[in-house]
Amino acid sequence: MDSRTKTSGISLLNFDGTLKQQPWLRGYPGEWIDFSDLHSCQGYCSSESLRQIQFRLKSRKYKNITLIGGGNYHYVTYLLLSEIQHPFSLILFDHHTDLAFNDDVPLISCGSWVSMALQTLPLLNRVVIIGANTSTLFQASGIPDKVTVISEQEVRRLSPVDIVRAIRSVLPDGPVYISVDKDVLDPDNAVTNWDQGSMTLRQLLDVIRELKRLRPIVGEDICGELPLSPVDILCDERVPQLKKNEIANKAIVDILLAG
């Protein structure tokens, strides 16, 4: 990515309005990029909408940290990775591998973007997925050679130091890109619309902090917001759930922005 890009702020993508409900995020230098007018982009993304998303992303000033919104738009990470102009590895915190193959559906999706990145981004050296449910491993059509999975079951028994040691054992030299889907976290630390893992927020922050010490970070993104309808916003039970996600987002952003 361009070394002249501002590094002290965040980009917030507005697909579904979820991030607009988190006022703490307005405390950071940043910019909003609106995608709320797009169609055929939730879960699966049409080619035309994907081109529009890519075009609008190019104009952003803050390219290091991107808050995507709901997990249904995690495929946006593929577009962010495609901007990197030198070899790198992807560290993905996610309760799902996102390694599905959509041979019968010629669209990128929130469940297939990692596979597409491996197939089409030659500068992507390796992918390490942390916290995935082992049942999703069997659903995937085999784990590609470039992919290492540290499963949810392993994360439960490993300390952050052990997790980082496992990452280092397979990670080549060079910079890394960090992508966080909050569905990797246990429900005490975040609330999403996908089945969730059991990683604690403290574990996640400690691993990210150590990764920053060990490798240059070429970019980061966060997704996994809980979709909210206009009725949900007025629902009392949604308020603490939304606050959990806001607290988690702020903690992750603070770790990423820290020197």
Tab-separated table of C-alpha atoms in Angstrom:
chain	number	residue	atom	x	y	z
A	1	MET	CA	0.000	0.000	0.000
A	2	ASP	CA	1.087	3.609	-0.540
A	3	SER	CA	3.536	4.601	2.194
A	4	ARG	CA	2.054	8.128	2.101
A	5	THR	CA	-1.325	6.836	3.267
A	6	LYS	CA	-2.437	8.269	6.607
A	7	THR	CA	-1.926	5.728	9.370
A	8	SER	CA	-3.502	7.330	12.443
A	9	GLY	CA	-7.159	6.942	11.517
A	10	ILE	CA	-9.771	4.466	10.381
A	11	SER	CA	-12.066	3.914	7.416
A	12	LEU	CA	-15.649	2.956	8.217
A	13	LEU	CA	-17.732	1.264	5.530
A	14	ASN	CA	-21.469	1.803	5.661
A	15	PHE	CA	-23.231	-1.170	4.104
A	16	ASP	CA	-25.990	-1.717	6.635
A	17	GLY	CA	-25.915	1.105	9.187
A	18	THR	CA	-24.536	-1.045	12.005
A	19	LEU	CA	-21.378	0.993	12.557
A	20	LYS	CA	-23.425	4.195	12.631
A	21	GLN	CA	-24.860	2.952	15.944
A	22	GLN	CA	-21.424	2.957	17.647
A	23	PRO	CA	-20.662	6.568	18.697
A	24	TRP	CA	-17.262	5.764	20.221
A	25	LEU	CA	-15.923	5.117	16.726
A	26	ARG	CA	-16.474	8.780	15.880
A	27	GLY	CA	-13.714	9.650	18.351
A	28	TYR	CA	-11.027	8.480	15.928
A	29	PRO	CA	-9.757	10.441	12.945
A	30	GLY	CA	-11.466	8.728	10.064
A	31	GLU	CA	-13.812	8.756	7.133
A	32	TRP	CA	-17.069	7.120	6.125
A	33	ILE	CA	-17.486	5.434	2.754
A	34	ASP	CA	-21.100	4.749	1.864
A	35	PHE	CA	-22.275	1.581	0.115
A	36	SER	CA	-25.868	1.601	1.342
A	37	ASP	CA	-27.180	2.217	-2.182
A	38	LEU	CA	-25.702	-1.019	-3.574
A	39	HIS	CA	-27.749	-4.129	-4.317
A	40	SER	CA	-26.772	-7.804	-4.551
A	41	CYS	CA	-23.935	-7.441	-2.084
A	42	GLN	CA	-25.098	-9.105	1.142
A	43	GLY	CA	-23.440	-12.484	1.616
A	44	TYR	CA	-22.866	-12.971	-2.117
A	45	CYS	CA	-21.687	-10.025	-4.190
A	46	SER	CA	-22.472	-9.462	-7.856
A	47	SER	CA	-19.664	-8.488	-10.220
A	48	GLU	CA	-21.086	-5.016	-10.733
A	49	SER	CA	-21.417	-4.296	-7.004
A	50	LEU	CA	-17.912	-5.636	-6.429
A	51	ARG	CA	-16.554	-3.224	-9.044
A	52	GLN	CA	-18.394	-0.356	-7.367
A	53	ILE	CA	-17.017	-1.281	-3.951
A	54	GLN	CA	-13.483	-1.498	-5.317
A	55	PHE	CA	-13.814	1.863	-7.079
A	56	ARG	CA	-15.069	3.652	-3.961
A	57	LEU	CA	-12.410	2.091	-1.728
A	58	LYS	CA	-9.647	3.565	-3.884
A	59	SER	CA	-10.549	7.096	-2.810
A	60	ARG	CA	-10.160	6.534	0.931
A	61	LYS	CA	-7.471	8.408	2.869
A	62	TYR	CA	-7.090	5.957	5.753
A	63	LYS	CA	-6.061	2.610	4.301
A	64	ASN	CA	-4.477	0.836	7.258
A	65	ILE	CA	-7.523	0.050	9.420
A	66	THR	CA	-10.932	-0.648	7.877
A	67	LEU	CA	-14.149	-1.427	9.743
A	68	ILE	CA	-16.321	-3.339	7.285
A	69	GLY	CA	-19.566	-3.811	9.225
A	70	GLY	CA	-21.470	-7.111	9.258
A	71	GLY	CA	-19.795	-10.447	8.592
A	72	ASN	CA	-21.906	-10.806	5.446
A	73	TYR	CA	-19.490	-8.316	3.848
A	74	HIS	CA	-16.252	-10.003	4.886
A	75	TYR	CA	-15.469	-10.577	1.207
A	76	VAL	CA	-14.413	-6.902	1.118
A	77	THR	CA	-11.158	-8.121	2.679
A	78	TYR	CA	-10.372	-9.693	-0.691
A	79	LEU	CA	-10.451	-6.242	-2.293
A	80	LEU	CA	-8.256	-4.803	0.463
A	81	LEU	CA	-5.724	-7.610	0.003
A	82	SER	CA	-5.670	-7.028	-3.749
A	83	GLU	CA	-4.265	-3.534	-3.137
A	84	ILE	CA	-1.084	-4.856	-1.500
A	85	GLN	CA	1.848	-4.607	-3.873
A	86	HIS	CA	4.453	-6.845	-2.235
A	87	PRO	CA	4.518	-10.381	-0.755
A	88	PHE	CA	2.565	-10.793	2.486
A	89	SER	CA	0.684	-13.297	4.632
A	90	LEU	CA	-2.876	-13.164	5.958
A	91	ILE	CA	-3.682	-13.733	9.635
A	92	LEU	CA	-7.429	-14.369	9.869
A	93	PHE	CA	-9.286	-14.541	13.188
A	94	ASP	CA	-12.575	-16.201	12.258
A	95	HIS	CA	-14.899	-18.939	13.491
A	96	HIS	CA	-15.222	-20.054	9.857
A	97	THR	CA	-12.505	-20.814	7.323
A	98	ASP	CA	-14.171	-18.921	4.442
A	99	LEU	CA	-12.578	-21.513	2.142
A	100	ALA	CA	-15.738	-22.562	0.313
A	101	PHE	CA	-15.603	-23.010	-3.445
A	102	ASN	CA	-18.468	-21.501	-5.427
A	103	ASP	CA	-17.903	-23.301	-8.724
A	104	ASP	CA	-21.633	-23.360	-9.379
A	105	VAL	CA	-22.102	-19.691	-8.402
A	106	PRO	CA	-19.698	-17.287	-10.151
A	107	LEU	CA	-19.849	-14.746	-7.308
A	108	ILE	CA	-17.529	-13.962	-4.439
A	109	SER	CA	-19.120	-14.480	-1.022
A	110	CYS	CA	-18.400	-14.042	2.662
A	111	GLY	CA	-17.700	-17.786	2.745
A	112	SER	CA	-15.432	-18.065	-0.298
A	113	TRP	CA	-13.214	-14.994	-0.358
A	114	VAL	CA	-10.165	-16.726	1.179
A	115	SER	CA	-10.251	-19.357	-1.561
A	116	MET	CA	-10.490	-16.651	-4.209
A	117	ALA	CA	-7.570	-14.781	-2.662
A	118	LEU	CA	-5.424	-17.928	-2.747
A	119	GLN	CA	-6.347	-18.531	-6.378
A	120	THR	CA	-5.927	-15.010	-7.732
A	121	LEU	CA	-3.488	-13.049	-5.530
A	122	PRO	CA	0.044	-14.314	-6.280
A	123	LEU	CA	1.615	-12.057	-3.627
A	124	LEU	CA	-0.322	-13.870	-0.866
A	125	ASN	CA	2.277	-16.222	0.619
A	126	ARG	CA	0.345	-17.919	3.413
A	127	VAL	CA	-2.930	-17.844	5.319
A	128	VAL	CA	-3.190	-18.644	9.040
A	129	ILE	CA	-6.776	-19.002	10.298
A	130	ILE	CA	-7.246	-18.780	14.066
A	131	GLY	CA	-10.308	-19.955	15.988
A	132	ALA	CA	-12.226	-21.794	13.268
A	133	ASN	CA	-14.760	-24.431	14.281
A	134	THR	CA	-13.377	-27.846	13.317
A	135	SER	CA	-16.718	-28.806	11.757
A	136	THR	CA	-16.153	-26.114	9.116
A	137	LEU	CA	-12.821	-27.720	8.299
A	138	PHE	CA	-14.592	-30.874	7.170
A	139	GLN	CA	-17.082	-28.873	5.142
A	140	ALA	CA	-14.269	-27.165	3.252
A	141	SER	CA	-13.035	-28.963	0.147
A	142	GLY	CA	-9.714	-29.803	1.741
A	143	ILE	CA	-7.274	-27.344	3.297
A	144	PRO	CA	-4.948	-25.826	0.671
A	145	ASP	CA	-1.212	-26.173	1.156
A	146	LYS	CA	-0.808	-22.474	1.843
A	147	VAL	CA	-3.304	-22.560	4.728
A	148	THR	CA	-2.729	-23.402	8.389
A	149	VAL	CA	-5.694	-23.605	10.773
A	150	ILE	CA	-5.368	-23.171	14.531
A	151	SER	CA	-8.780	-24.472	15.494
A	152	GLU	CA	-11.211	-23.226	18.111
A	153	GLN	CA	-10.451	-26.328	20.157
A	154	GLU	CA	-6.735	-25.504	20.109
A	155	VAL	CA	-7.375	-21.867	20.998
A	156	ARG	CA	-9.320	-22.987	24.085
A	157	ARG	CA	-6.303	-24.773	25.522
A	158	LEU	CA	-3.501	-22.499	24.299
A	159	SER	CA	-2.263	-19.302	25.889
A	160	PRO	CA	-1.716	-16.241	23.676
A	161	VAL	CA	2.022	-16.969	23.803
A	162	ASP	CA	1.400	-20.527	22.572
A	163	ILE	CA	-0.909	-19.289	19.797
A	164	VAL	CA	1.739	-16.856	18.588
A	165	ARG	CA	4.363	-19.596	18.760
A	166	ALA	CA	2.163	-21.789	16.561
A	167	ILE	CA	1.708	-18.928	14.096
A	168	ARG	CA	5.439	-18.228	13.965
A	169	SER	CA	6.212	-21.871	13.239
A	170	VAL	CA	4.446	-21.646	9.851
A	171	LEU	CA	4.684	-17.963	9.001
A	172	PRO	CA	7.281	-16.912	6.427
A	173	ASP	CA	9.276	-13.734	6.821
A	174	GLY	CA	7.648	-10.535	5.650
A	175	PRO	CA	4.634	-8.382	6.511
A	176	VAL	CA	1.204	-9.625	7.521
A	177	TYR	CA	-2.360	-8.436	7.045
A	178	ILE	CA	-4.714	-8.979	10.005
A	179	SER	CA	-8.440	-9.605	9.492
A	180	VAL	CA	-10.794	-10.029	12.459
A	181	ASP	CA	-14.322	-11.399	12.273
A	182	LYS	CA	-15.766	-10.937	15.746
A	183	ASP	CA	-17.641	-14.236	15.443
A	184	VAL	CA	-14.330	-15.766	16.591
A	185	LEU	CA	-15.095	-14.297	20.036
A	186	ASP	CA	-17.251	-15.851	22.718
A	187	PRO	CA	-20.727	-14.312	23.242
A	188	ASP	CA	-19.561	-12.568	26.423
A	189	ASN	CA	-17.300	-10.364	24.298
A	190	ALA	CA	-19.297	-9.834	21.079
A	191	VAL	CA	-22.671	-10.651	19.513
A	192	THR	CA	-22.934	-11.535	15.825
A	193	ASN	CA	-25.485	-13.163	13.518
A	194	TRP	CA	-23.273	-16.232	12.914
A	195	ASP	CA	-22.430	-19.116	15.224
A	196	GLN	CA	-19.651	-17.930	17.493
A	197	GLY	CA	-16.370	-19.219	18.842
A	198	SER	CA	-14.895	-19.163	22.320
A	199	MET	CA	-11.844	-16.921	22.025
A	200	THR	CA	-11.773	-14.179	24.624
A	201	LEU	CA	-11.226	-10.567	23.721
A	202	ARG	CA	-8.146	-10.551	25.955
A	203	GLN	CA	-6.674	-13.495	24.040
A	204	LEU	CA	-7.323	-11.760	20.738
A	205	LEU	CA	-5.746	-8.496	21.859
A	206	ASP	CA	-2.690	-10.230	23.316
A	207	VAL	CA	-2.094	-12.195	20.099
A	208	ILE	CA	-2.466	-9.080	17.933
A	209	ARG	CA	-0.104	-7.143	20.195
A	210	GLU	CA	2.546	-9.852	19.888
A	211	LEU	CA	2.084	-10.141	16.121
A	212	LYS	CA	2.700	-6.409	15.810
A	213	ARG	CA	5.953	-6.859	17.679
A	214	LEU	CA	7.098	-9.732	15.449
A	215	ARG	CA	6.061	-8.633	11.951
A	216	PRO	CA	5.348	-5.434	10.013
A	217	ILE	CA	1.580	-5.012	9.636
A	218	VAL	CA	0.508	-4.029	6.131
A	219	GLY	CA	-3.187	-3.548	6.963
A	220	GLU	CA	-6.044	-4.576	9.219
A	221	ASP	CA	-9.807	-4.922	9.083
A	222	ILE	CA	-12.645	-5.779	11.466
A	223	CYS	CA	-16.126	-7.128	10.747
A	224	GLY	CA	-18.826	-9.109	12.529
A	225	GLU	CA	-21.381	-6.484	13.521
A	226	LEU	CA	-24.865	-7.599	14.528
A	227	PRO	CA	-27.381	-6.578	11.825
A	228	LEU	CA	-29.976	-4.175	13.157
A	229	SER	CA	-33.369	-3.355	11.727
A	230	PRO	CA	-35.045	-0.033	12.649
A	231	VAL	CA	-37.128	-1.992	15.169
A	232	ASP	CA	-34.010	-3.640	16.656
A	233	ILE	CA	-32.460	-0.245	17.359
A	234	LEU	CA	-35.401	0.551	19.657
A	235	CYS	CA	-35.269	-2.836	21.402
A	236	ASP	CA	-33.867	-2.727	24.958
A	237	GLU	CA	-32.138	-6.104	24.679
A	238	ARG	CA	-30.161	-4.947	21.645
A	239	VAL	CA	-28.521	-2.061	23.531
A	240	PRO	CA	-26.104	-4.183	25.627
A	241	GLN	CA	-25.359	-6.387	22.618
A	242	LEU	CA	-24.470	-3.362	20.532
A	243	LYS	CA	-22.327	-1.991	23.359
A	244	LYS	CA	-20.366	-5.276	23.547
A	245	ASN	CA	-19.476	-4.970	19.887
A	246	GLU	CA	-18.582	-1.311	20.262
A	247	ILE	CA	-16.295	-2.072	23.219
A	248	ALA	CA	-14.626	-4.895	21.269
A	249	ASN	CA	-14.160	-2.706	18.182
A	250	LYS	CA	-12.624	0.105	20.218
A	251	ALA	CA	-10.261	-2.272	22.028
A	252	ILE	CA	-9.098	-3.836	18.740
A	253	VAL	CA	-8.659	-0.451	17.043
A	254	ASP	CA	-6.683	0.866	20.032
A	255	ILE	CA	-4.308	-2.118	19.875
A	256	LEU	CA	-3.866	-1.671	16.115
A	257	LEU	CA	-3.218	2.067	16.424
A	258	ALA	CA	-0.829	1.721	19.374
A	259	GLY	CA	2.837	2.352	18.604
